[in-house]
Amino acid sequence: MNTLRPVGIIGTGMYVPEKVLTNADLEKMVDTNDEWIVSRTGIRERHIAADDQATSDLCYEAAVKALESAGMTADQLDLIIVATITPDTFFPSTACILQDKLGAKKAAAFDLSAACSGFVYGLATASNFIGSGMYNNALVIGADCLSRITDYTDRNTCVLFGDGAGAVILGEVPEGRGFQSFDLGAEGAGGTLLKLEAGGSRMPASVETVEGKKHYIYMNGREVFKFAVRVMNTATGDALKKAGKTKEDIDLFVPHQANIRIIQSAMERLELSESKVVVNVDKYANTSAASIPLALVEAAEQGRIKEGDCVLMVGFGGGLTWGASVLIW
Ligand code: ACO
């Protein structure tokens, strides 16, 4: 990365709500079964936010832990970016709500919308702010409450999603470490494959939109699957190339946790053994923007990443969008 100073991750934290929804629970809600869900997706359970929890509440829990792990207090933060497609409200932004909750008085704050790729987009944005010298640190969170926009009568989608938040603090790191490259992209033409149709300026909320279930996620799973397999390959290749690395250099691969079959396809192309790949889709399902940070932070907490390791992250999702990054830990 072409920045004035190296930027990396100096603190991590994660949070998932207490309530667990298992495949057996879903069997009682829709016409599905554990065997179908596990064999097609790898998901066994997911965490669901309590009625009184919104995305900023999940962010808060993850942020407090990230600050603690960085040895920082909230009033030292320069910037807060929350990547989410399920903000508490259209406005104020979830980042502003969080800024107030944390007491991060001097921090600029904004939300970023790139669906499941949002966290990597957020890392790229914040690292450039720090790399340019404009800010010294940033809190970047990927968080979503997909349960709030999921139709629990639609078996095609309701088995796939969960809620959570993963947070990192970015700051200056020693030479040779930190982010080595980013590869971000979008294919807006595929936007209709994965969308939430109503509630915006195109189709404001009305009795008809509620009755038509247009405030829920719509997804063409098969087409998104093909897109995912394709861009996981191209984005990881491009991010490695920009970083001057090859697949042999990868110590840990942190893919978006949407479907085990998509992860396995990327593993095969990158010729990676299971020990080099983070998989927690079985426990948390697809948590959208929270997916990559939950995998990254959990791996770090389990001692799976050591100083100097080459970490490759990649996400894809609504937009359509993708984002990959090579990071030296
Ligand atoms: N239980 C039982 N049967 C089901 C279920 C279910 N929960 N859901 C679908 N089926 C049925 C379908 O109705 C279909 O039946 P039919 O053949 O009689 O019509 C059959 O199972 C097969 O359906 P497919 O769509 O072909 O199943 P597929 O193997 O493609 O798996 C899945 C579906 C899991 C959705 C897959 O396509 C996928 O993972 N796609 C990618 C999703 C993704 O990665 N999204 C990421 C972005 S999310 C975001 O940005 C918020």
mmCIF file of C-alpha atoms and ligand atoms in Angstrom:
data_model
loop_
_atom_site.group_PDB
_atom_site.id
_atom_site.type_symbol
_atom_site.label_atom_id
_atom_site.label_comp_id
_atom_site.label_asym_id
_atom_site.label_seq_id
_atom_site.Cartn_x
_atom_site.Cartn_y
_atom_site.Cartn_z
ATOM 1 C CA MET A 1 0.000 0.000 0.000
ATOM 2 C CA ASN A 2 1.255 3.415 -0.916
ATOM 3 C CA THR A 3 0.867 5.320 2.375
ATOM 4 C CA LEU A 4 3.157 7.655 4.293
ATOM 5 C CA ARG A 5 3.300 5.246 7.213
ATOM 6 C CA PRO A 6 2.416 1.567 7.773
ATOM 7 C CA VAL A 7 -1.084 0.967 9.170
ATOM 8 C CA GLY A 8 -2.306 -2.191 10.862
ATOM 9 C CA ILE A 9 -4.585 -3.654 13.508
ATOM 10 C CA ILE A 10 -3.666 -2.721 17.087
ATOM 11 C CA GLY A 11 -6.774 -3.947 18.932
ATOM 12 C CA THR A 12 -9.618 -6.429 18.407
ATOM 13 C CA GLY A 13 -13.014 -7.236 19.937
ATOM 14 C CA MET A 14 -16.139 -9.176 19.033
ATOM 15 C CA TYR A 15 -19.666 -9.706 20.263
ATOM 16 C CA VAL A 16 -22.519 -12.038 19.408
ATOM 17 C CA PRO A 17 -25.921 -11.882 21.117
ATOM 18 C CA GLU A 18 -26.719 -14.543 23.721
ATOM 19 C CA LYS A 19 -29.724 -16.090 22.034
ATOM 20 C CA VAL A 20 -28.889 -19.093 19.826
ATOM 21 C CA LEU A 21 -31.185 -20.272 17.042
ATOM 22 C CA THR A 22 -30.330 -23.851 16.016
ATOM 23 C CA ASN A 23 -31.254 -25.774 12.901
ATOM 24 C CA ALA A 24 -33.602 -27.823 15.092
ATOM 25 C CA ASP A 25 -35.367 -24.582 16.091
ATOM 26 C CA LEU A 26 -35.763 -23.660 12.411
ATOM 27 C CA GLU A 27 -37.224 -27.103 11.648
ATOM 28 C CA LYS A 28 -40.155 -26.044 13.820
ATOM 29 C CA MET A 29 -40.572 -22.746 11.955
ATOM 30 C CA VAL A 30 -40.263 -23.652 8.244
ATOM 31 C CA ASP A 31 -40.144 -26.744 6.029
ATOM 32 C CA THR A 32 -36.423 -27.471 6.404
ATOM 33 C CA ASN A 33 -34.113 -29.895 8.155
ATOM 34 C CA ASP A 34 -30.699 -29.993 9.758
ATOM 35 C CA GLU A 35 -29.285 -32.312 7.080
ATOM 36 C CA TRP A 36 -30.243 -29.912 4.239
ATOM 37 C CA ILE A 37 -28.885 -26.850 6.032
ATOM 38 C CA VAL A 38 -25.593 -28.468 7.077
ATOM 39 C CA SER A 39 -24.888 -30.151 3.740
ATOM 40 C CA ARG A 40 -25.802 -27.074 1.612
ATOM 41 C CA THR A 41 -24.344 -24.345 3.840
ATOM 42 C CA GLY A 42 -22.281 -25.747 6.747
ATOM 43 C CA ILE A 43 -24.428 -23.785 9.221
ATOM 44 C CA ARG A 44 -25.532 -25.430 12.491
ATOM 45 C CA GLU A 45 -26.636 -22.437 14.556
ATOM 46 C CA ARG A 46 -26.685 -18.648 14.593
ATOM 47 C CA HIS A 47 -26.965 -15.906 17.249
ATOM 48 C CA ILE A 48 -29.975 -13.600 17.233
ATOM 49 C CA ALA A 49 -30.213 -10.139 18.831
ATOM 50 C CA ALA A 50 -32.611 -9.681 21.745
ATOM 51 C CA ASP A 51 -35.694 -7.534 21.142
ATOM 52 C CA ASP A 52 -34.085 -4.567 22.883
ATOM 53 C CA GLN A 53 -30.761 -4.865 21.011
ATOM 54 C CA ALA A 54 -30.030 -2.916 17.837
ATOM 55 C CA THR A 55 -26.877 -2.880 15.712
ATOM 56 C CA SER A 56 -25.257 -0.077 17.739
ATOM 57 C CA ASP A 57 -25.631 -2.188 20.903
ATOM 58 C CA LEU A 58 -23.724 -5.039 19.273
ATOM 59 C CA CYS A 59 -21.130 -2.521 18.062
ATOM 60 C CA TYR A 60 -20.743 -1.083 21.551
ATOM 61 C CA GLU A 61 -19.890 -4.457 23.127
ATOM 62 C CA ALA A 62 -17.328 -5.258 20.422
ATOM 63 C CA ALA A 63 -15.862 -1.731 20.531
ATOM 64 C CA VAL A 64 -15.310 -1.753 24.293
ATOM 65 C CA LYS A 65 -13.296 -4.969 23.969
ATOM 66 C CA ALA A 66 -11.306 -3.647 21.008
ATOM 67 C CA LEU A 67 -10.404 -0.456 22.889
ATOM 68 C CA GLU A 68 -9.338 -2.496 25.908
ATOM 69 C CA SER A 69 -7.173 -4.768 23.775
ATOM 70 C CA ALA A 70 -5.523 -1.708 22.181
ATOM 71 C CA GLY A 71 -4.977 -0.148 25.607
ATOM 72 C CA MET A 72 -6.940 2.923 24.562
ATOM 73 C CA THR A 73 -9.847 4.969 25.842
ATOM 74 C CA ALA A 74 -12.740 6.082 23.658
ATOM 75 C CA ASP A 75 -11.831 9.765 23.923
ATOM 76 C CA GLN A 76 -8.589 9.016 22.068
ATOM 77 C CA LEU A 77 -10.411 7.798 18.944
ATOM 78 C CA ASP A 78 -10.055 9.944 15.813
ATOM 79 C CA LEU A 79 -12.516 8.120 13.558
ATOM 80 C CA ILE A 80 -15.335 5.580 13.784
ATOM 81 C CA ILE A 81 -16.561 3.669 10.734
ATOM 82 C CA VAL A 82 -19.444 1.223 11.076
ATOM 83 C CA ALA A 83 -19.970 -1.047 8.075
ATOM 84 C CA THR A 84 -23.575 -2.198 8.153
ATOM 85 C CA ILE A 85 -26.693 -2.719 6.065
ATOM 86 C CA THR A 86 -28.901 -2.843 9.160
ATOM 87 C CA PRO A 87 -28.301 0.525 10.838
ATOM 88 C CA ASP A 88 -30.344 1.382 13.946
ATOM 89 C CA THR A 89 -32.034 4.086 11.860
ATOM 90 C CA PHE A 90 -31.488 5.694 8.434
ATOM 91 C CA PHE A 91 -30.148 8.640 10.359
ATOM 92 C CA PRO A 92 -28.495 9.407 12.652
ATOM 93 C CA SER A 93 -25.913 6.878 11.520
ATOM 94 C CA THR A 94 -25.089 3.902 13.713
ATOM 95 C CA ALA A 95 -21.533 5.239 13.938
ATOM 96 C CA CYS A 96 -22.844 8.503 15.450
ATOM 97 C CA ILE A 97 -25.046 6.610 17.919
ATOM 98 C CA LEU A 98 -22.020 4.531 18.881
ATOM 99 C CA GLN A 99 -19.783 7.600 19.170
ATOM 100 C CA ASP A 100 -22.174 8.969 21.790
ATOM 101 C CA LYS A 101 -22.471 5.662 23.673
ATOM 102 C CA LEU A 102 -18.699 5.275 23.812
ATOM 103 C CA GLY A 103 -18.059 8.921 24.686
ATOM 104 C CA ALA A 104 -15.672 9.184 21.734
ATOM 105 C CA LYS A 105 -16.070 12.948 21.710
ATOM 106 C CA LYS A 106 -13.378 13.907 19.196
ATOM 107 C CA ALA A 107 -14.065 11.094 16.701
ATOM 108 C CA ALA A 108 -15.547 11.705 13.268
ATOM 109 C CA ALA A 109 -18.154 9.031 12.595
ATOM 110 C CA PHE A 110 -19.961 7.586 9.602
ATOM 111 C CA ASP A 111 -21.589 4.402 8.316
ATOM 112 C CA LEU A 112 -20.469 2.543 5.241
ATOM 113 C CA SER A 113 -22.763 0.399 3.099
ATOM 114 C CA ALA A 114 -21.150 -2.442 1.166
ATOM 115 C CA ALA A 115 -23.090 -5.406 2.625
ATOM 116 C CA CYS A 116 -20.873 -8.404 3.397
ATOM 117 C CA SER A 117 -17.829 -6.664 1.892
ATOM 118 C CA GLY A 118 -18.353 -3.668 4.192
ATOM 119 C CA PHE A 119 -15.685 -4.527 6.735
ATOM 120 C CA VAL A 120 -12.918 -4.758 4.122
ATOM 121 C CA TYR A 121 -14.176 -1.524 2.521
ATOM 122 C CA GLY A 122 -14.036 0.033 6.006
ATOM 123 C CA LEU A 123 -10.475 -1.165 6.600
ATOM 124 C CA ALA A 124 -9.374 0.286 3.262
ATOM 125 C CA THR A 125 -11.048 3.622 4.013
ATOM 126 C CA ALA A 126 -9.710 3.975 7.541
ATOM 127 C CA SER A 127 -6.191 2.819 6.709
ATOM 128 C CA ASN A 128 -5.944 5.510 4.048
ATOM 129 C CA PHE A 129 -7.048 8.190 6.535
ATOM 130 C CA ILE A 130 -4.295 7.030 8.893
ATOM 131 C CA GLY A 131 -1.733 6.312 6.198
ATOM 132 C CA SER A 132 -2.114 9.848 4.839
ATOM 133 C CA GLY A 133 -1.540 11.356 8.275
ATOM 134 C CA MET A 134 -5.016 12.859 8.600
ATOM 135 C CA TYR A 135 -5.818 10.675 11.623
ATOM 136 C CA ASN A 136 -3.732 8.586 14.014
ATOM 137 C CA ASN A 137 -6.244 5.853 14.741
ATOM 138 C CA ALA A 138 -9.671 4.531 13.810
ATOM 139 C CA LEU A 139 -12.289 2.127 15.114
ATOM 140 C CA VAL A 140 -13.640 -0.005 12.275
ATOM 141 C CA ILE A 141 -16.625 -2.232 12.966
ATOM 142 C CA GLY A 142 -18.515 -4.688 10.818
ATOM 143 C CA ALA A 143 -21.916 -5.258 12.405
ATOM 144 C CA ASP A 144 -25.320 -6.441 11.310
ATOM 145 C CA CYS A 145 -28.647 -7.537 12.744
ATOM 146 C CA LEU A 146 -29.809 -9.464 9.682
ATOM 147 C CA SER A 147 -32.510 -11.117 11.809
ATOM 148 C CA ARG A 148 -34.356 -7.774 11.612
ATOM 149 C CA ILE A 149 -34.654 -7.969 7.830
ATOM 150 C CA THR A 150 -35.101 -11.732 7.483
ATOM 151 C CA ASP A 151 -38.442 -13.319 6.627
ATOM 152 C CA TYR A 152 -38.709 -16.263 9.034
ATOM 153 C CA THR A 153 -41.369 -17.854 6.832
ATOM 154 C CA ASP A 154 -38.987 -18.039 3.829
ATOM 155 C CA ARG A 155 -36.844 -21.173 4.065
ATOM 156 C CA ASN A 156 -34.652 -20.029 1.186
ATOM 157 C CA THR A 157 -33.148 -17.242 3.283
ATOM 158 C CA CYS A 158 -34.032 -17.610 6.978
ATOM 159 C CA VAL A 159 -31.632 -20.494 7.592
ATOM 160 C CA LEU A 160 -28.664 -18.495 6.318
ATOM 161 C CA PHE A 161 -28.333 -15.439 8.544
ATOM 162 C CA GLY A 162 -27.244 -14.426 12.053
ATOM 163 C CA ASP A 163 -26.369 -11.309 14.070
ATOM 164 C CA GLY A 164 -23.029 -10.073 15.444
ATOM 165 C CA ALA A 165 -20.308 -7.420 15.504
ATOM 166 C CA GLY A 166 -16.533 -7.502 15.079
ATOM 167 C CA ALA A 167 -14.340 -4.498 15.831
ATOM 168 C CA VAL A 168 -10.741 -3.535 15.208
ATOM 169 C CA ILE A 169 -8.658 -0.496 16.086
ATOM 170 C CA LEU A 170 -6.293 0.634 13.357
ATOM 171 C CA GLY A 171 -3.126 2.587 14.015
ATOM 172 C CA GLU A 172 0.484 2.973 12.960
ATOM 173 C CA VAL A 173 2.518 -0.248 13.126
ATOM 174 C CA PRO A 174 6.233 -1.028 12.665
ATOM 175 C CA GLU A 175 7.688 -0.987 9.151
ATOM 176 C CA GLY A 176 6.994 -4.177 7.199
ATOM 177 C CA ARG A 177 3.761 -4.930 9.017
ATOM 178 C CA GLY A 178 0.137 -3.901 8.545
ATOM 179 C CA PHE A 179 -1.968 -3.729 5.382
ATOM 180 C CA GLN A 180 -0.034 -4.607 2.243
ATOM 181 C CA SER A 181 -2.870 -4.323 -0.271
ATOM 182 C CA PHE A 182 -6.582 -3.925 -0.883
ATOM 183 C CA ASP A 183 -8.662 -5.052 -3.818
ATOM 184 C CA LEU A 184 -12.141 -3.529 -3.735
ATOM 185 C CA GLY A 185 -14.748 -3.825 -6.430
ATOM 186 C CA ALA A 186 -18.390 -3.644 -7.396
ATOM 187 C CA GLU A 187 -20.719 -5.009 -10.051
ATOM 188 C CA GLY A 188 -23.775 -2.811 -9.678
ATOM 189 C CA ALA A 189 -25.448 -4.594 -12.587
ATOM 190 C CA GLY A 190 -25.947 -7.599 -10.282
ATOM 191 C CA GLY A 191 -27.573 -5.490 -7.574
ATOM 192 C CA THR A 192 -31.022 -6.997 -8.063
ATOM 193 C CA LEU A 193 -29.739 -10.482 -7.146
ATOM 194 C CA LEU A 194 -29.509 -9.522 -3.505
ATOM 195 C CA LYS A 195 -31.594 -6.661 -2.180
ATOM 196 C CA LEU A 196 -33.988 -5.119 0.298
ATOM 197 C CA GLU A 197 -36.463 -3.400 -1.953
ATOM 198 C CA ALA A 198 -38.568 -1.077 0.162
ATOM 199 C CA GLY A 199 -38.090 1.603 2.777
ATOM 200 C CA GLY A 200 -35.815 3.851 0.723
ATOM 201 C CA SER A 201 -36.562 6.772 -1.594
ATOM 202 C CA ARG A 202 -37.448 4.479 -4.542
ATOM 203 C CA MET A 203 -40.160 2.613 -2.677
ATOM 204 C CA PRO A 204 -41.012 4.314 0.623
ATOM 205 C CA ALA A 205 -42.581 2.218 3.372
ATOM 206 C CA SER A 206 -46.333 1.791 2.994
ATOM 207 C CA VAL A 207 -49.012 -0.664 3.969
ATOM 208 C CA GLU A 208 -48.499 -2.323 0.555
ATOM 209 C CA THR A 209 -44.739 -2.731 1.003
ATOM 210 C CA VAL A 210 -45.254 -4.296 4.411
ATOM 211 C CA GLU A 211 -47.956 -6.620 3.126
ATOM 212 C CA GLY A 212 -45.775 -7.489 0.121
ATOM 213 C CA LYS A 213 -42.884 -8.427 2.465
ATOM 214 C CA LYS A 214 -40.636 -5.965 0.698
ATOM 215 C CA HIS A 215 -38.758 -5.004 3.867
ATOM 216 C CA TYR A 216 -37.031 -8.393 3.927
ATOM 217 C CA ILE A 217 -33.898 -9.681 2.192
ATOM 218 C CA TYR A 218 -34.481 -11.017 -1.294
ATOM 219 C CA MET A 219 -31.713 -13.219 -2.669
ATOM 220 C CA ASN A 220 -31.183 -15.241 -5.829
ATOM 221 C CA GLY A 221 -28.981 -17.775 -4.037
ATOM 222 C CA ARG A 222 -27.761 -19.699 -7.078
ATOM 223 C CA GLU A 223 -26.580 -16.587 -8.944
ATOM 224 C CA VAL A 224 -24.970 -15.079 -5.845
ATOM 225 C CA PHE A 225 -23.207 -18.394 -5.308
ATOM 226 C CA LYS A 226 -21.670 -18.260 -8.811
ATOM 227 C CA PHE A 227 -20.626 -14.634 -8.331
ATOM 228 C CA ALA A 228 -19.083 -15.500 -4.952
ATOM 229 C CA VAL A 229 -16.979 -18.375 -6.270
ATOM 230 C CA ARG A 230 -15.763 -16.211 -9.171
ATOM 231 C CA VAL A 231 -14.798 -13.104 -7.191
ATOM 232 C CA MET A 232 -13.271 -14.999 -4.264
ATOM 233 C CA ASN A 233 -10.812 -16.267 -6.851
ATOM 234 C CA THR A 234 -10.127 -13.005 -8.705
ATOM 235 C CA ALA A 235 -10.103 -10.736 -5.627
ATOM 236 C CA THR A 236 -7.707 -12.929 -3.641
ATOM 237 C CA GLY A 237 -5.453 -13.223 -6.702
ATOM 238 C CA ASP A 238 -5.425 -9.452 -7.222
ATOM 239 C CA ALA A 239 -4.843 -8.658 -3.535
ATOM 240 C CA LEU A 240 -1.927 -11.113 -3.360
ATOM 241 C CA LYS A 241 -0.415 -9.710 -6.556
ATOM 242 C CA LYS A 242 -0.680 -6.092 -5.368
ATOM 243 C CA ALA A 243 1.034 -7.117 -2.119
ATOM 244 C CA GLY A 244 3.825 -8.901 -3.985
ATOM 245 C CA LYS A 245 2.781 -12.205 -2.384
ATOM 246 C CA THR A 246 1.788 -15.625 -3.687
ATOM 247 C CA LYS A 247 -0.650 -18.188 -2.315
ATOM 248 C CA GLU A 248 2.322 -20.020 -0.764
ATOM 249 C CA ASP A 249 2.884 -17.005 1.507
ATOM 250 C CA ILE A 250 -0.556 -17.233 3.151
ATOM 251 C CA ASP A 251 -0.464 -18.173 6.849
ATOM 252 C CA LEU A 252 -4.160 -17.609 7.494
ATOM 253 C CA PHE A 253 -7.109 -17.224 5.143
ATOM 254 C CA VAL A 254 -10.116 -15.360 6.553
ATOM 255 C CA PRO A 255 -12.996 -15.618 4.079
ATOM 256 C CA HIS A 256 -16.520 -14.255 4.367
ATOM 257 C CA GLN A 257 -18.571 -16.878 6.193
ATOM 258 C CA ALA A 258 -21.611 -17.316 3.948
ATOM 259 C CA ASN A 259 -21.452 -20.929 2.865
ATOM 260 C CA ILE A 260 -18.898 -23.677 3.555
ATOM 261 C CA ARG A 261 -19.010 -24.764 -0.088
ATOM 262 C CA ILE A 262 -17.932 -21.297 -1.257
ATOM 263 C CA ILE A 263 -15.093 -21.338 1.308
ATOM 264 C CA GLN A 264 -14.014 -24.831 0.210
ATOM 265 C CA SER A 265 -13.909 -23.791 -3.411
ATOM 266 C CA ALA A 266 -11.588 -20.886 -2.530
ATOM 267 C CA MET A 267 -9.445 -23.174 -0.346
ATOM 268 C CA GLU A 268 -8.975 -25.563 -3.244
ATOM 269 C CA ARG A 269 -7.965 -22.817 -5.656
ATOM 270 C CA LEU A 270 -5.530 -21.367 -3.134
ATOM 271 C CA GLU A 271 -4.318 -24.902 -2.244
ATOM 272 C CA LEU A 272 -4.729 -24.276 1.471
ATOM 273 C CA SER A 273 -4.977 -26.908 4.205
ATOM 274 C CA GLU A 274 -7.768 -26.608 6.794
ATOM 275 C CA SER A 275 -5.296 -25.420 9.444
ATOM 276 C CA LYS A 276 -4.770 -22.230 7.408
ATOM 277 C CA VAL A 277 -8.442 -21.361 7.002
ATOM 278 C CA VAL A 278 -10.803 -19.784 9.536
ATOM 279 C CA VAL A 279 -14.273 -21.342 9.496
ATOM 280 C CA ASN A 280 -16.944 -20.384 12.008
ATOM 281 C CA VAL A 281 -19.976 -20.319 9.698
ATOM 282 C CA ASP A 282 -21.236 -23.372 11.622
ATOM 283 C CA LYS A 283 -21.659 -21.280 14.812
ATOM 284 C CA TYR A 284 -22.605 -17.839 13.544
ATOM 285 C CA ALA A 285 -24.009 -18.337 9.989
ATOM 286 C CA ASN A 286 -23.770 -15.378 7.587
ATOM 287 C CA THR A 287 -23.547 -12.213 9.690
ATOM 288 C CA SER A 288 -22.917 -9.945 6.685
ATOM 289 C CA ALA A 289 -20.469 -7.144 7.555
ATOM 290 C CA ALA A 290 -19.663 -8.850 10.879
ATOM 291 C CA SER A 291 -18.619 -12.090 9.245
ATOM 292 C CA ILE A 292 -14.956 -11.364 8.429
ATOM 293 C CA PRO A 293 -14.169 -9.501 11.674
ATOM 294 C CA LEU A 294 -15.857 -12.240 13.750
ATOM 295 C CA ALA A 295 -13.652 -14.815 12.009
ATOM 296 C CA LEU A 296 -10.516 -12.654 12.289
ATOM 297 C CA VAL A 297 -11.025 -11.696 15.929
ATOM 298 C CA GLU A 298 -11.949 -15.230 16.976
ATOM 299 C CA ALA A 299 -8.829 -16.598 15.259
ATOM 300 C CA ALA A 300 -6.692 -13.972 17.016
ATOM 301 C CA GLU A 301 -8.261 -14.779 20.393
ATOM 302 C CA GLN A 302 -7.603 -18.482 19.816
ATOM 303 C CA GLY A 303 -3.918 -17.710 19.275
ATOM 304 C CA ARG A 304 -4.064 -18.735 15.611
ATOM 305 C CA ILE A 305 -2.309 -15.575 14.368
ATOM 306 C CA LYS A 306 1.217 -14.656 15.372
ATOM 307 C CA GLU A 307 3.287 -11.568 14.750
ATOM 308 C CA GLY A 308 4.487 -11.410 11.139
ATOM 309 C CA ASP A 309 1.850 -13.814 9.793
ATOM 310 C CA CYS A 310 0.446 -13.132 6.333
ATOM 311 C CA VAL A 311 -3.346 -12.905 6.598
ATOM 312 C CA LEU A 312 -5.588 -12.872 3.535
ATOM 313 C CA MET A 313 -9.169 -11.625 3.994
ATOM 314 C CA VAL A 314 -11.875 -11.701 1.339
ATOM 315 C CA GLY A 315 -15.551 -10.813 1.309
ATOM 316 C CA PHE A 316 -18.368 -10.564 -1.232
ATOM 317 C CA GLY A 317 -21.979 -9.541 -1.011
ATOM 318 C CA GLY A 318 -24.827 -7.239 -1.900
ATOM 319 C CA GLY A 319 -24.172 -4.408 -4.341
ATOM 320 C CA LEU A 320 -22.795 -6.626 -5.714
ATOM 321 C CA THR A 321 -19.458 -5.910 -4.072
ATOM 322 C CA TRP A 322 -16.210 -7.574 -3.089
ATOM 323 C CA GLY A 323 -13.157 -6.713 -1.050
ATOM 324 C CA ALA A 324 -9.899 -8.512 -0.307
ATOM 325 C CA SER A 325 -6.851 -7.496 1.688
ATOM 326 C CA VAL A 326 -3.402 -8.825 2.547
ATOM 327 C CA LEU A 327 -2.235 -7.954 6.046
ATOM 328 C CA ILE A 328 0.993 -8.716 7.869
ATOM 329 C CA TRP A 329 -0.085 -9.192 11.505
HETATM 330 N N1 ACO B 1 -34.518 -26.333 3.525
HETATM 331 C C1 ACO B 1 -34.853 -27.281 2.638
HETATM 332 N N2 ACO B 1 -34.891 -27.073 1.311
HETATM 333 C C2 ACO B 1 -34.585 -25.848 0.874
HETATM 334 C C3 ACO B 1 -34.200 -24.824 1.745
HETATM 335 C C4 ACO B 1 -34.191 -25.104 3.126
HETATM 336 N N3 ACO B 1 -33.842 -24.184 4.043
HETATM 337 N N4 ACO B 1 -33.935 -23.710 1.031
HETATM 338 C C5 ACO B 1 -34.110 -24.031 -0.257
HETATM 339 N N5 ACO B 1 -34.509 -25.320 -0.362
HETATM 340 C C6 ACO B 1 -34.821 -26.077 -1.560
HETATM 341 C C7 ACO B 1 -35.171 -25.167 -2.696
HETATM 342 O O1 ACO B 1 -36.545 -24.850 -2.645
HETATM 343 C C8 ACO B 1 -34.834 -26.031 -3.900
HETATM 344 O O2 ACO B 1 -35.897 -26.903 -4.138
HETATM 345 P P1 ACO B 1 -36.421 -27.148 -5.618
HETATM 346 O O3 ACO B 1 -35.250 -27.732 -6.342
HETATM 347 O O4 ACO B 1 -37.543 -28.106 -5.393
HETATM 348 O O5 ACO B 1 -36.814 -25.808 -6.117
HETATM 349 C C9 ACO B 1 -33.666 -26.876 -3.414
HETATM 350 O O6 ACO B 1 -33.655 -26.770 -1.978
HETATM 351 C C10 ACO B 1 -32.311 -26.459 -3.971
HETATM 352 O O7 ACO B 1 -32.222 -25.040 -3.937
HETATM 353 P P2 ACO B 1 -30.939 -24.315 -4.496
HETATM 354 O O8 ACO B 1 -31.186 -22.853 -4.504
HETATM 355 O O9 ACO B 1 -30.459 -24.953 -5.759
HETATM 356 O O10 ACO B 1 -29.872 -24.690 -3.388
HETATM 357 P P3 ACO B 1 -28.349 -24.383 -3.404
HETATM 358 O O11 ACO B 1 -27.578 -25.620 -3.378
HETATM 359 O O12 ACO B 1 -27.987 -23.326 -4.418
HETATM 360 O O13 ACO B 1 -28.167 -23.678 -1.980
HETATM 361 C C11 ACO B 1 -27.992 -21.505 -0.990
HETATM 362 C C12 ACO B 1 -28.898 -22.528 -1.694
HETATM 363 C C13 ACO B 1 -27.500 -22.124 0.294
HETATM 364 C C14 ACO B 1 -28.780 -20.240 -0.719
HETATM 365 C C15 ACO B 1 -26.792 -21.194 -1.909
HETATM 366 O O14 ACO B 1 -27.259 -20.885 -3.197
HETATM 367 C C16 ACO B 1 -25.941 -20.079 -1.404
HETATM 368 O O15 ACO B 1 -25.283 -20.190 -0.379
HETATM 369 N N6 ACO B 1 -25.847 -18.974 -2.167
HETATM 370 C C17 ACO B 1 -24.992 -17.875 -1.811
HETATM 371 C C18 ACO B 1 -25.587 -17.040 -0.751
HETATM 372 C C19 ACO B 1 -24.583 -16.020 -0.276
HETATM 373 O O16 ACO B 1 -23.408 -16.309 -0.209
HETATM 374 N N7 ACO B 1 -24.990 -14.824 0.047
HETATM 375 C C20 ACO B 1 -23.973 -13.884 0.475
HETATM 376 C C21 ACO B 1 -24.376 -12.579 0.490
HETATM 377 S S1 ACO B 1 -25.570 -12.251 1.740
HETATM 378 C C22 ACO B 1 -25.547 -10.550 1.968
HETATM 379 O O17 ACO B 1 -24.839 -9.820 1.343
HETATM 380 C C23 ACO B 1 -26.496 -10.030 2.987
#
